[in-house]
mmCIF file of C-alpha atoms in Angstrom:
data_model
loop_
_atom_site.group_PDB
_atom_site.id
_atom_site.type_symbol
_atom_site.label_atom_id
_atom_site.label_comp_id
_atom_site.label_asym_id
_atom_site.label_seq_id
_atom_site.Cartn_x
_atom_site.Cartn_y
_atom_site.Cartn_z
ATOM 1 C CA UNK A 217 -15.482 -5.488 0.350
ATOM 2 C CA UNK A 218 -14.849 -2.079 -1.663
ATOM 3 C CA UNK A 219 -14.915 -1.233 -5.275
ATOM 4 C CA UNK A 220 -12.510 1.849 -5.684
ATOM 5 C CA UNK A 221 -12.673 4.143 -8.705
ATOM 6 C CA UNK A 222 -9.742 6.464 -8.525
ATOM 7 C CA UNK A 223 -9.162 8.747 -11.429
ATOM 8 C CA UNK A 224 -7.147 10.055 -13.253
ATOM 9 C CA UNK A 225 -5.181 7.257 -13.748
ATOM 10 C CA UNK A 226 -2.367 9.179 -15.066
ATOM 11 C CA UNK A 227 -0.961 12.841 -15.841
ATOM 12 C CA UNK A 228 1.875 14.923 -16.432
ATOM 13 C CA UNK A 229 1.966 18.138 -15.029
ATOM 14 C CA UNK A 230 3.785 21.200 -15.661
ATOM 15 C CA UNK A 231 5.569 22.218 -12.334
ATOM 16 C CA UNK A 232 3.685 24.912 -10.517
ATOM 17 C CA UNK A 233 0.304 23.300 -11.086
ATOM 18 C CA UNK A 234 -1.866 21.964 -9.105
ATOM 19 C CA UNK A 235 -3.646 18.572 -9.600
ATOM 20 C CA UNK A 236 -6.945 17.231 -7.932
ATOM 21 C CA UNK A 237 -7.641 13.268 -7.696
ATOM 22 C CA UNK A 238 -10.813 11.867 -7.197
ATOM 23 C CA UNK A 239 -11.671 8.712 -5.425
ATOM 24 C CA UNK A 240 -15.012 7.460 -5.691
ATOM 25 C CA UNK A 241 -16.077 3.999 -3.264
ATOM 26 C CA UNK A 242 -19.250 1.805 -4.623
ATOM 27 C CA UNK A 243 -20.075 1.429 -0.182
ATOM 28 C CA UNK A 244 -20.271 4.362 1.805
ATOM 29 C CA UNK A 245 -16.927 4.282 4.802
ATOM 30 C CA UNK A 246 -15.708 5.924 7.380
ATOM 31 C CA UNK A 247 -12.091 5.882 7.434
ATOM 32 C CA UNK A 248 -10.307 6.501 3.374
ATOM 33 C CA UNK A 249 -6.750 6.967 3.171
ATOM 34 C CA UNK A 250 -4.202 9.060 1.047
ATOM 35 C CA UNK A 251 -1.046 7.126 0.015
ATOM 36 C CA UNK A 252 2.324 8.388 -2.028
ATOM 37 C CA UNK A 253 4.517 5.790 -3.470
ATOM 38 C CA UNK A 254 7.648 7.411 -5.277
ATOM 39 C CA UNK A 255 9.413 5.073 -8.270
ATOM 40 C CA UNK A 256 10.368 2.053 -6.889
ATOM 41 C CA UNK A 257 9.277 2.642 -2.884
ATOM 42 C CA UNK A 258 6.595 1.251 -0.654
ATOM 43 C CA UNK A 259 3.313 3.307 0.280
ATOM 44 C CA UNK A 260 3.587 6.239 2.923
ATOM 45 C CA UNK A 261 0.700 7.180 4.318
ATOM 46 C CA UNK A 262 0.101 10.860 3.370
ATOM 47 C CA UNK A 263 -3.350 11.743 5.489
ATOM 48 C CA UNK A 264 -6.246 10.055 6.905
ATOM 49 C CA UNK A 265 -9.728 11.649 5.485
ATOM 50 C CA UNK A 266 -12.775 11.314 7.595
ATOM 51 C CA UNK A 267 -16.203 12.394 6.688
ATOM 52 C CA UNK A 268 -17.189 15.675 8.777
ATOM 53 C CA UNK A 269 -13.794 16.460 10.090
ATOM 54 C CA UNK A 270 -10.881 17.847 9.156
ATOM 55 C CA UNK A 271 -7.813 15.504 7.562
ATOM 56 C CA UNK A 272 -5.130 14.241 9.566
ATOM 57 C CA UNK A 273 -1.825 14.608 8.099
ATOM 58 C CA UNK A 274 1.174 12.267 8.539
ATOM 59 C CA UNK A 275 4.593 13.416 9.449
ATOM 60 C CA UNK A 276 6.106 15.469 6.452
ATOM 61 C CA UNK A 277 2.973 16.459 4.880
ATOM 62 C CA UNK A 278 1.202 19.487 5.080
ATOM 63 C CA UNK A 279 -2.506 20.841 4.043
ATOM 64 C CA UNK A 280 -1.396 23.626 2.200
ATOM 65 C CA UNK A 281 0.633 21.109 -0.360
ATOM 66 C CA UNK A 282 -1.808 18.436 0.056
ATOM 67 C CA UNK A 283 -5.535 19.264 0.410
ATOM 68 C CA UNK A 284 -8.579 17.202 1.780
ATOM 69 C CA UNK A 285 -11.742 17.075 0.464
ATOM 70 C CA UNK A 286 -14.255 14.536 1.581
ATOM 71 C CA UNK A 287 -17.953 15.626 1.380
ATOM 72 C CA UNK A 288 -19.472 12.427 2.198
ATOM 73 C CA UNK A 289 -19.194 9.006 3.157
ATOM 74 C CA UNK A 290 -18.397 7.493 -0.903
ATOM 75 C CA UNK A 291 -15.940 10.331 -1.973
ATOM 76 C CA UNK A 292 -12.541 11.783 -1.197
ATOM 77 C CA UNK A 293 -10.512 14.726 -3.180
ATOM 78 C CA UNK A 294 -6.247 14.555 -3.193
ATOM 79 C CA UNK A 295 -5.132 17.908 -4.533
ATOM 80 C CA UNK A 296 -1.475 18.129 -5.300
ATOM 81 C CA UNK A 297 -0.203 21.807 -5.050
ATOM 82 C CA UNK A 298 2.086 23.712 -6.525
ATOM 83 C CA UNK A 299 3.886 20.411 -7.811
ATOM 84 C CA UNK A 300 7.793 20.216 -8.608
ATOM 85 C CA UNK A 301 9.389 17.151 -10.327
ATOM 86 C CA UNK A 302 9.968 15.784 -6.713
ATOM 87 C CA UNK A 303 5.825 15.152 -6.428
ATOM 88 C CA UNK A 304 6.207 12.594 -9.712
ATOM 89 C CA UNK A 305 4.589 9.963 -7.470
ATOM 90 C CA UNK A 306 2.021 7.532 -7.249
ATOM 91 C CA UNK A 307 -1.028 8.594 -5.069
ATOM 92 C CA UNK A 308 -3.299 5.752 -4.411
ATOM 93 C CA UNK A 309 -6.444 5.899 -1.771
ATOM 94 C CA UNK A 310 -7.809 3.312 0.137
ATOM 95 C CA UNK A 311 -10.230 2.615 2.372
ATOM 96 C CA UNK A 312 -10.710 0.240 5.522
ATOM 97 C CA UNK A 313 -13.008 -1.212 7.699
ATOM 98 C CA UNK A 314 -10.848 -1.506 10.940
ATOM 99 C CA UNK A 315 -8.713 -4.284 11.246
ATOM 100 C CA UNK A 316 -9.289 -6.055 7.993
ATOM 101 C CA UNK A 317 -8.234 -5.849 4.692
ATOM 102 C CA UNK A 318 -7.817 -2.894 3.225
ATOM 103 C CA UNK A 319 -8.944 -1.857 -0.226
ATOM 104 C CA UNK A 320 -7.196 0.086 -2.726
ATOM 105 C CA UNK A 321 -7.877 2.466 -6.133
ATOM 106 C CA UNK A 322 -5.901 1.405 -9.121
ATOM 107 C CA UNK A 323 -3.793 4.611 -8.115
ATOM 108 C CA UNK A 324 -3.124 7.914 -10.266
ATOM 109 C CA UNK A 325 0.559 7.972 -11.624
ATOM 110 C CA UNK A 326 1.542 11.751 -11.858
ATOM 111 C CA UNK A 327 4.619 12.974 -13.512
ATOM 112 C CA UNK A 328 5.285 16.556 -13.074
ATOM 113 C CA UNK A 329 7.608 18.399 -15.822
ATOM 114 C CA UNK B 205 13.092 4.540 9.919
ATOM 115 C CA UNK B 206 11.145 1.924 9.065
ATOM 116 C CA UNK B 207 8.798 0.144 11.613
ATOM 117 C CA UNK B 208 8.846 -2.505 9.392
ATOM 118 C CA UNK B 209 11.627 -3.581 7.767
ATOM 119 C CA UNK B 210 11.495 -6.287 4.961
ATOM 120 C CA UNK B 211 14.269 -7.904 2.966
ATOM 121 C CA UNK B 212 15.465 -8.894 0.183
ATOM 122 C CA UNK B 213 14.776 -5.498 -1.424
ATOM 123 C CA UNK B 214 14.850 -7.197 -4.845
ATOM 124 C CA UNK B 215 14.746 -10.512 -6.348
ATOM 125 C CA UNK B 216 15.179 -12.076 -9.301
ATOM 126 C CA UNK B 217 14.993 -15.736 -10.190
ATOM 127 C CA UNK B 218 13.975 -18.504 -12.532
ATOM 128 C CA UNK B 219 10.733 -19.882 -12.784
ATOM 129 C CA UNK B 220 10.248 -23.161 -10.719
ATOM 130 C CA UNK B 221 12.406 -21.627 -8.088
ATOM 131 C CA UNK B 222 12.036 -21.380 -4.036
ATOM 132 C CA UNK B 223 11.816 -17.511 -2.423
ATOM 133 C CA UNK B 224 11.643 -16.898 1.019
ATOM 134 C CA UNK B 225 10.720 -12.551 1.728
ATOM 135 C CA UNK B 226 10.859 -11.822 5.454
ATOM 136 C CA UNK B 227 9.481 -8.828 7.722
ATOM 137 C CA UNK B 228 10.937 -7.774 10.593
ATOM 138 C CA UNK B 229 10.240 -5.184 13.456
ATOM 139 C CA UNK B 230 11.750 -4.344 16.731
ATOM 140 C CA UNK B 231 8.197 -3.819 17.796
ATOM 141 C CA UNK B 232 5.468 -6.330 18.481
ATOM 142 C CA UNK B 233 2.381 -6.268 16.705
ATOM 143 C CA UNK B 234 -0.836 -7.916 16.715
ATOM 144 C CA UNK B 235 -1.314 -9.227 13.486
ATOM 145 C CA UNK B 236 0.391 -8.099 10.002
ATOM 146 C CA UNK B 237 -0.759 -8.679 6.425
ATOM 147 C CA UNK B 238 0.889 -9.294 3.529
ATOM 148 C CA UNK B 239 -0.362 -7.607 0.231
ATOM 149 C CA UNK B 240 0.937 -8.214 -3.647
ATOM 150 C CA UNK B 241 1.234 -5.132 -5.569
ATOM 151 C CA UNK B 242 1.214 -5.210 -9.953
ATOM 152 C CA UNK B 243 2.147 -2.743 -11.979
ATOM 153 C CA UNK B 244 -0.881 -0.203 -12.883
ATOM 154 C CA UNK B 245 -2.575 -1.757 -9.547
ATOM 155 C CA UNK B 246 -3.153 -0.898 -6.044
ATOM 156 C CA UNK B 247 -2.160 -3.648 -3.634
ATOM 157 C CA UNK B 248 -3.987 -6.209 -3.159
ATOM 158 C CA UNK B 249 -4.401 -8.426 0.482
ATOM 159 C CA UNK B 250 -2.750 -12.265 0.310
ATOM 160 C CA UNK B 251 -3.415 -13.198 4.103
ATOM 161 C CA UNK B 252 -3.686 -11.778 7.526
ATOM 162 C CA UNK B 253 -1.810 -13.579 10.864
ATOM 163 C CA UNK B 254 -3.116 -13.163 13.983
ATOM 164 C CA UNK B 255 -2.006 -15.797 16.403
ATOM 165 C CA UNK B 256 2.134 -16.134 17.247
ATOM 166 C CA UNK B 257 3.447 -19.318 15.381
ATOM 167 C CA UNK B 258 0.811 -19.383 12.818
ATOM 168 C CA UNK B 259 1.415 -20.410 9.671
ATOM 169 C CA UNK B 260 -1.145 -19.943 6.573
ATOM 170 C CA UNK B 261 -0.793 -21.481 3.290
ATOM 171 C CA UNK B 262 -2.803 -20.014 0.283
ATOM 172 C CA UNK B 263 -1.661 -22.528 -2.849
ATOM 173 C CA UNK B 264 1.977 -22.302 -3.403
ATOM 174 C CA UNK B 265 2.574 -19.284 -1.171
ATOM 175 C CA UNK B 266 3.198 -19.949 3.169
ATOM 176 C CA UNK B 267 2.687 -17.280 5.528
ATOM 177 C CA UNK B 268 4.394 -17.662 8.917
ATOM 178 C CA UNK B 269 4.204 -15.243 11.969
ATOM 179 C CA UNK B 270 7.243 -14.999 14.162
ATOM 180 C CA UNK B 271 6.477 -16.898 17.864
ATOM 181 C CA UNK B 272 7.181 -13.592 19.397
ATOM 182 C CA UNK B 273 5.056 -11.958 16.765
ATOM 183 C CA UNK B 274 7.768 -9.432 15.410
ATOM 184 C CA UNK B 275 8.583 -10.892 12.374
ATOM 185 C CA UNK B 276 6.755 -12.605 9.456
ATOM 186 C CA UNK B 277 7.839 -14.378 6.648
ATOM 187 C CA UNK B 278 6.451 -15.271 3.007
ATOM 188 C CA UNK B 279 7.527 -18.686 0.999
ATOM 189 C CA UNK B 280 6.904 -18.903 -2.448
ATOM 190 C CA UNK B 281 7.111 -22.508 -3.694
ATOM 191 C CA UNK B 282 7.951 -22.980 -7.535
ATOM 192 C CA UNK B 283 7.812 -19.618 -8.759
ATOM 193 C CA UNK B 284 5.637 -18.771 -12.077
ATOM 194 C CA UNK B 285 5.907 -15.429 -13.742
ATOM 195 C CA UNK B 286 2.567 -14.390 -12.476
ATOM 196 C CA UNK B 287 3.973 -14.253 -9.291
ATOM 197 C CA UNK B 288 6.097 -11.031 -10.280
ATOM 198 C CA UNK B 289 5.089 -8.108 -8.307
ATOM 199 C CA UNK B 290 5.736 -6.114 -5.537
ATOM 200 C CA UNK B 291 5.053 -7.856 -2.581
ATOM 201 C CA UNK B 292 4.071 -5.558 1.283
ATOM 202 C CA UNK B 293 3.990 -6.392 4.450
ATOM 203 C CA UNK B 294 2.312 -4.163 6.720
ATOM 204 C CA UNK B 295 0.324 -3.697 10.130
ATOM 205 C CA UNK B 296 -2.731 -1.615 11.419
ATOM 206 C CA UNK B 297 -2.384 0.805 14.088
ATOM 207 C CA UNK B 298 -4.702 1.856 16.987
ATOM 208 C CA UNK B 299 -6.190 4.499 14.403
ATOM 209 C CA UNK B 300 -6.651 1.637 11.605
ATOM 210 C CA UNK B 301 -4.024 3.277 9.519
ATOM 211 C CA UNK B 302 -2.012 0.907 7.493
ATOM 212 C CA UNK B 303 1.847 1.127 8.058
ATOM 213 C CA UNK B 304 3.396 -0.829 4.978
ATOM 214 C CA UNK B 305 7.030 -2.005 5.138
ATOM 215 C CA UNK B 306 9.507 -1.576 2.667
ATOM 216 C CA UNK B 307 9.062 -3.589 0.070
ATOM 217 C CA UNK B 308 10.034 -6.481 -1.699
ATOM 218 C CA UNK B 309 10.218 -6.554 -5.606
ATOM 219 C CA UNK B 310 10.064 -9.795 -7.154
ATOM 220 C CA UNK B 311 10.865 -10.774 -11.038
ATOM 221 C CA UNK B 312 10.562 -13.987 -12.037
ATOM 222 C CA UNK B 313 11.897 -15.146 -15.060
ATOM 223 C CA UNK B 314 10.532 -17.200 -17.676
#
């Protein structure tokens, strides 16, 4: 199992700003994972983050808007750039240990203005 | 579109009531797993199925996996309020990625 810490746990933004989420895991993984999930939706997978490589990014997101950190095998970085209303999301990460449950942070509700 | 579709997209009903939320794809997969989403919460995992046909009870809830494995479905058995959330199906691809489906958002009444 996996004890996510994901913070902040909420913010409002002004648009134009940028926004960094942390994720901290108590066990150190491989694989984490970057999820959106607008008002009302499911989760859609925004990028896979693997220590000592560079993210992979799902269809429709980009690492200019969406940034990658992940430094070692316990911690990952979200950064949210240049955010409109259209990024009030939200962003949850998650980790897994290949095909078995998957664990999740508490998630970070952002509302840009 | 979705690999994984599930329906209803919303429910409502009274407390002590019967709810059946299914998942369907056009594709086969190996297993699938159903998670319950609260508010303020990240999902959280109810069961996995593995095996065509199977069929997984955890208290009042029954999990059953399509013969063909393609479709799932989730029985809830006398609904309480604490059963109110958001409730995922989803499968694990060959790169351990999680591919949720759509959704189902249940309210149960007092």
């Amino acid at each position: 199992s996996a004890v996510i810490s994901q913070k902040p746990s909420r913010d409002i933004c002004q648009r134009g700003t940028s926004l960094t989420i942390q994720c901290q895991v108590d066990s150190q993984v491989t694989m984490m994972f970057w999820y959106r999930q607008q008002p009302g939706q499911s989760l859609t997978l925004i990028a896979t983050a693997n220590q000592g490589s560079e993210a992979t990014y799902e269809s429709g997101f980009v690492i200019d808007k969406f940034p990658i950190s992940r430094p070692n095998l316990t911690f990952s970085t979200l950064t949210v750039s240049n955010m409109s209303p259209e990024d009030s999301s939200i962003y949850l990460c998650s980790v897994g240990f290949g095909n078995t449950e998957a664990f999740f942070g508490q998630g970070t509700r952002l509302t840009v203005v | 579109t979705q690999l994984l579709e599930q329906s209803p997209q919303f429910l409502s009903i009274q407390e002590g009531e019967n709810l059946t939320v299914y998942c369907n794809s056009s594709s086969v997969f190996s297993s699938l797993q159903w998670y319950r989403q609260e508010p303020g919460e990240g999902p959280v995992l109810l069961v996995t199925v593995v095996t065509g046909g199977e069929v997984k009870k955890l208290k009042r809830l029954t999990f059953q996996f399509g013969d063909a494995r393609k479709d799932s479905s989730l029985h809830i058995t006398a609904a309480q309020t604490g059963d109110t959330g958001l409730y995922l199906c989803a499968l694990e691809d060959s790169s351990y990625k999680l591919i949720f489906g759509s959704g189902t958002r249940l309210l149960v009444r007092p």
